[in-house]
Amino acid sequence: MSCIKCRWRQFLIKKKAKSLVVPYFLWVLIYGFCYAGLKLIVLKIAPQFIQNPDSTALSWSFLDWVHKVFGYGTPAGLGDGNPEFAMQFWFVRDLIIFTVLSPVFINLIKRFPVALFGCTALFWIFGSCSVNAHLPDALFYYILGLYLGFYDINFFEKVDKNG
């Protein structure tokens, strides 16, 4: 029985990851093509309109591409960890990572429920992460959602009864 449960959970994780990965990378490809392609076209036609003509998609390093797509690898003190090509989808990137890591989180909830919640809460309260400005918030609320689901706590039903 538990083997069927494991397969079902793996299926849901794969489905969720695909439903997040496809739109994220589709947007990154569209935006990246427009941004990089248009900059190269304008550079050929009217270079006086380009502020930094030496920095084009052709001259970016691997870390530049990682930063533009994922938001990681920023130079010290520059940027807030948001992906430049998918700035408005920073939460989708975090959801992809957390979805992949959710079996680890669930296992930690089973083994160390109070310690995991306490550590996550402390990271949320005191955490200042230089990699991603949203990471403490996103991690706390994702773990909180896992706790609500794992312990079958219907928070909104309780709020509606009291309200």
PDB file of N, CA, C and O in Angstrom, residues 3-49:
ATOM      1  N   CYS A   3       3.813   1.573  -1.126  1.00  0.00           N
ATOM      2  CA  CYS A   3       4.517   1.694  -2.396  1.00  0.00           C
ATOM      3  C   CYS A   3       3.642   2.427  -3.412  1.00  0.00           C
ATOM      4  O   CYS A   3       4.130   3.258  -4.175  1.00  0.00           O
ATOM      5  N   ILE A   4       2.354   2.150  -3.402  1.00  0.00           N
ATOM      6  CA  ILE A   4       1.421   2.843  -4.294  1.00  0.00           C
ATOM      7  C   ILE A   4       1.356   4.315  -3.902  1.00  0.00           C
ATOM      8  O   ILE A   4       1.341   5.190  -4.762  1.00  0.00           O
ATOM      9  N   LYS A   5       1.348   4.585  -2.608  1.00  0.00           N
ATOM     10  CA  LYS A   5       1.346   5.963  -2.127  1.00  0.00           C
ATOM     11  C   LYS A   5       2.604   6.703  -2.583  1.00  0.00           C
ATOM     12  O   LYS A   5       2.546   7.862  -2.981  1.00  0.00           O
ATOM     13  N   CYS A   6       3.762   6.019  -2.515  1.00  0.00           N
ATOM     14  CA  CYS A   6       5.029   6.633  -2.945  1.00  0.00           C
ATOM     15  C   CYS A   6       4.994   6.958  -4.430  1.00  0.00           C
ATOM     16  O   CYS A   6       5.418   8.037  -4.841  1.00  0.00           O
ATOM     17  N   ARG A   7       4.499   6.022  -5.231  1.00  0.00           N
ATOM     18  CA  ARG A   7       4.422   6.261  -6.678  1.00  0.00           C
ATOM     19  C   ARG A   7       3.473   7.405  -6.982  1.00  0.00           C
ATOM     20  O   ARG A   7       3.740   8.217  -7.857  1.00  0.00           O
ATOM     21  N   TRP A   8       2.342   7.448  -6.276  1.00  0.00           N
ATOM     22  CA  TRP A   8       1.379   8.512  -6.494  1.00  0.00           C
ATOM     23  C   TRP A   8       1.988   9.870  -6.127  1.00  0.00           C
ATOM     24  O   TRP A   8       1.828  10.843  -6.842  1.00  0.00           O
ATOM     25  N   ARG A   9       2.715   9.920  -5.015  1.00  0.00           N
ATOM     26  CA  ARG A   9       3.362  11.160  -4.594  1.00  0.00           C
ATOM     27  C   ARG A   9       4.415  11.588  -5.613  1.00  0.00           C
ATOM     28  O   ARG A   9       4.519  12.762  -5.962  1.00  0.00           O
ATOM     29  N   GLN A  10       5.193  10.628  -6.129  1.00  0.00           N
ATOM     30  CA  GLN A  10       6.193  10.942  -7.150  1.00  0.00           C
ATOM     31  C   GLN A  10       5.526  11.464  -8.416  1.00  0.00           C
ATOM     32  O   GLN A  10       6.012  12.400  -9.044  1.00  0.00           O
ATOM     33  N   PHE A  11       4.399  10.855  -8.787  1.00  0.00           N
ATOM     34  CA  PHE A  11       3.661  11.311  -9.965  1.00  0.00           C
ATOM     35  C   PHE A  11       3.191  12.743  -9.781  1.00  0.00           C
ATOM     36  O   PHE A  11       3.309  13.571 -10.685  1.00  0.00           O
ATOM     37  N   LEU A  12       2.647  13.058  -8.607  1.00  0.00           N
ATOM     38  CA  LEU A  12       2.171  14.412  -8.349  1.00  0.00           C
ATOM     39  C   LEU A  12       3.307  15.423  -8.361  1.00  0.00           C
ATOM     40  O   LEU A  12       3.149  16.533  -8.855  1.00  0.00           O
ATOM     41  N   ILE A  13       4.459  15.030  -7.817  1.00  0.00           N
ATOM     42  CA  ILE A  13       5.611  15.942  -7.815  1.00  0.00           C
ATOM     43  C   ILE A  13       6.075  16.199  -9.240  1.00  0.00           C
ATOM     44  O   ILE A  13       6.349  17.335  -9.619  1.00  0.00           O
ATOM     45  N   LYS A  14       6.152  15.144 -10.060  1.00  0.00           N
ATOM     46  CA  LYS A  14       6.557  15.322 -11.457  1.00  0.00           C
ATOM     47  C   LYS A  14       5.561  16.193 -12.207  1.00  0.00           C
ATOM     48  O   LYS A  14       5.945  17.076 -12.976  1.00  0.00           O
ATOM     49  N   LYS A  15       4.271  15.960 -11.983  1.00  0.00           N
ATOM     50  CA  LYS A  15       3.233  16.739 -12.661  1.00  0.00           C
ATOM     51  C   LYS A  15       3.325  18.207 -12.254  1.00  0.00           C
ATOM     52  O   LYS A  15       3.248  19.097 -13.091  1.00  0.00           O
ATOM     53  N   LYS A  16       3.472  18.447 -10.964  1.00  0.00           N
ATOM     54  CA  LYS A  16       3.572  19.816 -10.460  1.00  0.00           C
ATOM     55  C   LYS A  16       4.828  20.509 -10.998  1.00  0.00           C
ATOM     56  O   LYS A  16       4.782  21.660 -11.409  1.00  0.00           O
ATOM     57  N   ALA A  17       5.940  19.781 -11.006  1.00  0.00           N
ATOM     58  CA  ALA A  17       7.190  20.360 -11.512  1.00  0.00           C
ATOM     59  C   ALA A  17       7.055  20.716 -12.989  1.00  0.00           C
ATOM     60  O   ALA A  17       7.482  21.791 -13.416  1.00  0.00           O
ATOM     61  N   LYS A  18       6.433  19.827 -13.768  1.00  0.00           N
ATOM     62  CA  LYS A  18       6.253  20.121 -15.201  1.00  0.00           C
ATOM     63  C   LYS A  18       5.342  21.325 -15.406  1.00  0.00           C
ATOM     64  O   LYS A  18       5.589  22.150 -16.289  1.00  0.00           O
ATOM     65  N   SER A  19       4.286  21.417 -14.600  1.00  0.00           N
ATOM     66  CA  SER A  19       3.362  22.538 -14.769  1.00  0.00           C
ATOM     67  C   SER A  19       4.003  23.867 -14.370  1.00  0.00           C
ATOM     68  O   SER A  19       3.521  24.923 -14.758  1.00  0.00           O
ATOM     69  N   LEU A  20       5.075  23.824 -13.626  1.00  0.00           N
ATOM     70  CA  LEU A  20       5.799  25.040 -13.271  1.00  0.00           C
ATOM     71  C   LEU A  20       6.973  25.301 -14.202  1.00  0.00           C
ATOM     72  O   LEU A  20       7.243  26.442 -14.582  1.00  0.00           O
ATOM     73  N   VAL A  21       7.688  24.241 -14.577  1.00  0.00           N
ATOM     74  CA  VAL A  21       8.900  24.380 -15.384  1.00  0.00           C
ATOM     75  C   VAL A  21       8.591  24.870 -16.800  1.00  0.00           C
ATOM     76  O   VAL A  21       9.265  25.757 -17.323  1.00  0.00           O
ATOM     77  N   VAL A  22       7.574  24.304 -17.418  1.00  0.00           N
ATOM     78  CA  VAL A  22       7.270  24.656 -18.810  1.00  0.00           C
ATOM     79  C   VAL A  22       6.940  26.143 -18.967  1.00  0.00           C
ATOM     80  O   VAL A  22       7.554  26.826 -19.787  1.00  0.00           O
ATOM     81  N   PRO A  23       5.992  26.705 -18.195  1.00  0.00           N
ATOM     82  CA  PRO A  23       5.728  28.142 -18.362  1.00  0.00           C
ATOM     83  C   PRO A  23       6.923  29.021 -18.001  1.00  0.00           C
ATOM     84  O   PRO A  23       7.160  30.038 -18.656  1.00  0.00           O
ATOM     85  N   TYR A  24       7.668  28.625 -16.971  1.00  0.00           N
ATOM     86  CA  TYR A  24       8.821  29.433 -16.551  1.00  0.00           C
ATOM     87  C   TYR A  24       9.845  29.529 -17.683  1.00  0.00           C
ATOM     88  O   TYR A  24      10.258  30.614 -18.077  1.00  0.00           O
ATOM     89  N   PHE A  25      10.256  28.373 -18.207  1.00  0.00           N
ATOM     90  CA  PHE A  25      11.287  28.397 -19.244  1.00  0.00           C
ATOM     91  C   PHE A  25      10.759  28.900 -20.580  1.00  0.00           C
ATOM     92  O   PHE A  25      11.515  29.465 -21.367  1.00  0.00           O
ATOM     93  N   LEU A  26       9.477  28.736 -20.853  1.00  0.00           N
ATOM     94  CA  LEU A  26       8.898  29.311 -22.061  1.00  0.00           C
ATOM     95  C   LEU A  26       8.985  30.829 -21.995  1.00  0.00           C
ATOM     96  O   LEU A  26       9.383  31.482 -22.959  1.00  0.00           O
ATOM     97  N   TRP A  27       8.619  31.385 -20.835  1.00  0.00           N
ATOM     98  CA  TRP A  27       8.719  32.832 -20.669  1.00  0.00           C
ATOM     99  C   TRP A  27      10.175  33.296 -20.765  1.00  0.00           C
ATOM    100  O   TRP A  27      10.466  34.305 -21.386  1.00  0.00           O
ATOM    101  N   VAL A  28      11.082  32.577 -20.136  1.00  0.00           N
ATOM    102  CA  VAL A  28      12.495  32.942 -20.177  1.00  0.00           C
ATOM    103  C   VAL A  28      13.009  32.937 -21.615  1.00  0.00           C
ATOM    104  O   VAL A  28      13.731  33.851 -22.027  1.00  0.00           O
ATOM    105  N   LEU A  29      12.625  31.930 -22.388  1.00  0.00           N
ATOM    106  CA  LEU A  29      13.050  31.865 -23.789  1.00  0.00           C
ATOM    107  C   LEU A  29      12.490  33.028 -24.603  1.00  0.00           C
ATOM    108  O   LEU A  29      13.222  33.665 -25.376  1.00  0.00           O
ATOM    109  N   ILE A  30      11.208  33.313 -24.427  1.00  0.00           N
ATOM    110  CA  ILE A  30      10.593  34.419 -25.182  1.00  0.00           C
ATOM    111  C   ILE A  30      11.235  35.743 -24.799  1.00  0.00           C
ATOM    112  O   ILE A  30      11.655  36.522 -25.656  1.00  0.00           O
ATOM    113  N   TYR A  31      11.321  36.009 -23.501  1.00  0.00           N
ATOM    114  CA  TYR A  31      11.888  37.273 -23.045  1.00  0.00           C
ATOM    115  C   TYR A  31      13.368  37.370 -23.401  1.00  0.00           C
ATOM    116  O   TYR A  31      13.841  38.423 -23.851  1.00  0.00           O
ATOM    117  N   GLY A  32      14.097  36.287 -23.198  1.00  0.00           N
ATOM    118  CA  GLY A  32      15.528  36.296 -23.524  1.00  0.00           C
ATOM    119  C   GLY A  32      15.779  36.531 -24.992  1.00  0.00           C
ATOM    120  O   GLY A  32      16.668  37.299 -25.371  1.00  0.00           O
ATOM    121  N   PHE A  33      14.981  35.905 -25.847  1.00  0.00           N
ATOM    122  CA  PHE A  33      15.134  36.104 -27.287  1.00  0.00           C
ATOM    123  C   PHE A  33      14.827  37.551 -27.663  1.00  0.00           C
ATOM    124  O   PHE A  33      15.574  38.173 -28.413  1.00  0.00           O
ATOM    125  N   CYS A  34      13.735  38.087 -27.112  1.00  0.00           N
ATOM    126  CA  CYS A  34      13.388  39.480 -27.417  1.00  0.00           C
ATOM    127  C   CYS A  34      14.449  40.442 -26.891  1.00  0.00           C
ATOM    128  O   CYS A  34      14.889  41.340 -27.605  1.00  0.00           O
ATOM    129  N   TYR A  35      14.850  40.253 -25.642  1.00  0.00           N
ATOM    130  CA  TYR A  35      15.823  41.151 -25.021  1.00  0.00           C
ATOM    131  C   TYR A  35      17.167  41.095 -25.752  1.00  0.00           C
ATOM    132  O   TYR A  35      17.703  42.111 -26.178  1.00  0.00           O
ATOM    133  N   ALA A  36      17.691  39.892 -25.882  1.00  0.00           N
ATOM    134  CA  ALA A  36      19.015  39.751 -26.497  1.00  0.00           C
ATOM    135  C   ALA A  36      18.966  40.038 -27.986  1.00  0.00           C
ATOM    136  O   ALA A  36      19.847  40.717 -28.534  1.00  0.00           O
ATOM    137  N   GLY A  37      17.939  39.522 -28.657  1.00  0.00           N
ATOM    138  CA  GLY A  37      17.832  39.713 -30.106  1.00  0.00           C
ATOM    139  C   GLY A  37      17.609  41.161 -30.479  1.00  0.00           C
ATOM    140  O   GLY A  37      18.251  41.687 -31.395  1.00  0.00           O
ATOM    141  N   LEU A  38      16.702  41.832 -29.784  1.00  0.00           N
ATOM    142  CA  LEU A  38      16.435  43.234 -30.089  1.00  0.00           C
ATOM    143  C   LEU A  38      17.644  44.112 -29.790  1.00  0.00           C
ATOM    144  O   LEU A  38      17.917  45.063 -30.520  1.00  0.00           O
ATOM    145  N   LYS A  39      18.363  43.792 -28.727  1.00  0.00           N
ATOM    146  CA  LYS A  39      19.552  44.585 -28.404  1.00  0.00           C
ATOM    147  C   LYS A  39      20.600  44.439 -29.505  1.00  0.00           C
ATOM    148  O   LYS A  39      21.225  45.424 -29.910  1.00  0.00           O
ATOM    149  N   LEU A  40      20.772  43.237 -30.025  1.00  0.00           N
ATOM    150  CA  LEU A  40      21.729  43.029 -31.109  1.00  0.00           C
ATOM    151  C   LEU A  40      21.288  43.725 -32.388  1.00  0.00           C
ATOM    152  O   LEU A  40      22.118  44.299 -33.113  1.00  0.00           O
ATOM    153  N   ILE A  41      19.996  43.709 -32.669  1.00  0.00           N
ATOM    154  CA  ILE A  41      19.483  44.385 -33.875  1.00  0.00           C
ATOM    155  C   ILE A  41      19.664  45.895 -33.754  1.00  0.00           C
ATOM    156  O   ILE A  41      20.153  46.549 -34.684  1.00  0.00           O
ATOM    157  N   VAL A  42      19.274  46.452 -32.594  1.00  0.00           N
ATOM    158  CA  VAL A  42      19.426  47.896 -32.391  1.00  0.00           C
ATOM    159  C   VAL A  42      20.909  48.277 -32.406  1.00  0.00           C
ATOM    160  O   VAL A  42      21.276  49.346 -32.907  1.00  0.00           O
ATOM    161  N   LEU A  43      21.766  47.423 -31.902  1.00  0.00           N
ATOM    162  CA  LEU A  43      23.202  47.687 -31.894  1.00  0.00           C
ATOM    163  C   LEU A  43      23.744  47.804 -33.317  1.00  0.00           C
ATOM    164  O   LEU A  43      24.611  48.632 -33.582  1.00  0.00           O
ATOM    165  N   LYS A  44      23.198  47.009 -34.230  1.00  0.00           N
ATOM    166  CA  LYS A  44      23.626  47.084 -35.646  1.00  0.00           C
ATOM    167  C   LYS A  44      23.046  48.301 -36.343  1.00  0.00           C
ATOM    168  O   LYS A  44      23.727  48.960 -37.125  1.00  0.00           O
ATOM    169  N   ILE A  45      21.776  48.616 -36.055  1.00  0.00           N
ATOM    170  CA  ILE A  45      21.091  49.701 -36.761  1.00  0.00           C
ATOM    171  C   ILE A  45      21.444  51.071 -36.180  1.00  0.00           C
ATOM    172  O   ILE A  45      21.791  51.993 -36.918  1.00  0.00           O
ATOM    173  N   ALA A  46      21.325  51.222 -34.865  1.00  0.00           N
ATOM    174  CA  ALA A  46      21.536  52.517 -34.214  1.00  0.00           C
ATOM    175  C   ALA A  46      22.279  52.307 -32.901  1.00  0.00           C
ATOM    176  O   ALA A  46      21.675  52.325 -31.826  1.00  0.00           O
ATOM    177  N   PRO A  47      23.599  52.129 -32.943  1.00  0.00           N
ATOM    178  CA  PRO A  47      24.355  51.835 -31.719  1.00  0.00           C
ATOM    179  C   PRO A  47      24.329  52.959 -30.686  1.00  0.00           C
ATOM    180  O   PRO A  47      24.584  52.706 -29.509  1.00  0.00           O
ATOM    181  N   GLN A  48      23.995  54.174 -31.089  1.00  0.00           N
ATOM    182  CA  GLN A  48      23.979  55.287 -30.136  1.00  0.00           C
ATOM    183  C   GLN A  48      22.859  55.139 -29.101  1.00  0.00           C
ATOM    184  O   GLN A  48      22.897  55.767 -28.048  1.00  0.00           O
ATOM    185  N   PHE A  49      21.877  54.296 -29.349  1.00  0.00           N
ATOM    186  CA  PHE A  49      20.773  54.102 -28.410  1.00  0.00           C
ATOM    187  C   PHE A  49      21.066  53.048 -27.342  1.00  0.00           C
ATOM    188  O   PHE A  49      20.317  52.911 -26.390  1.00  0.00           O
TER     189      PHE A  49
END
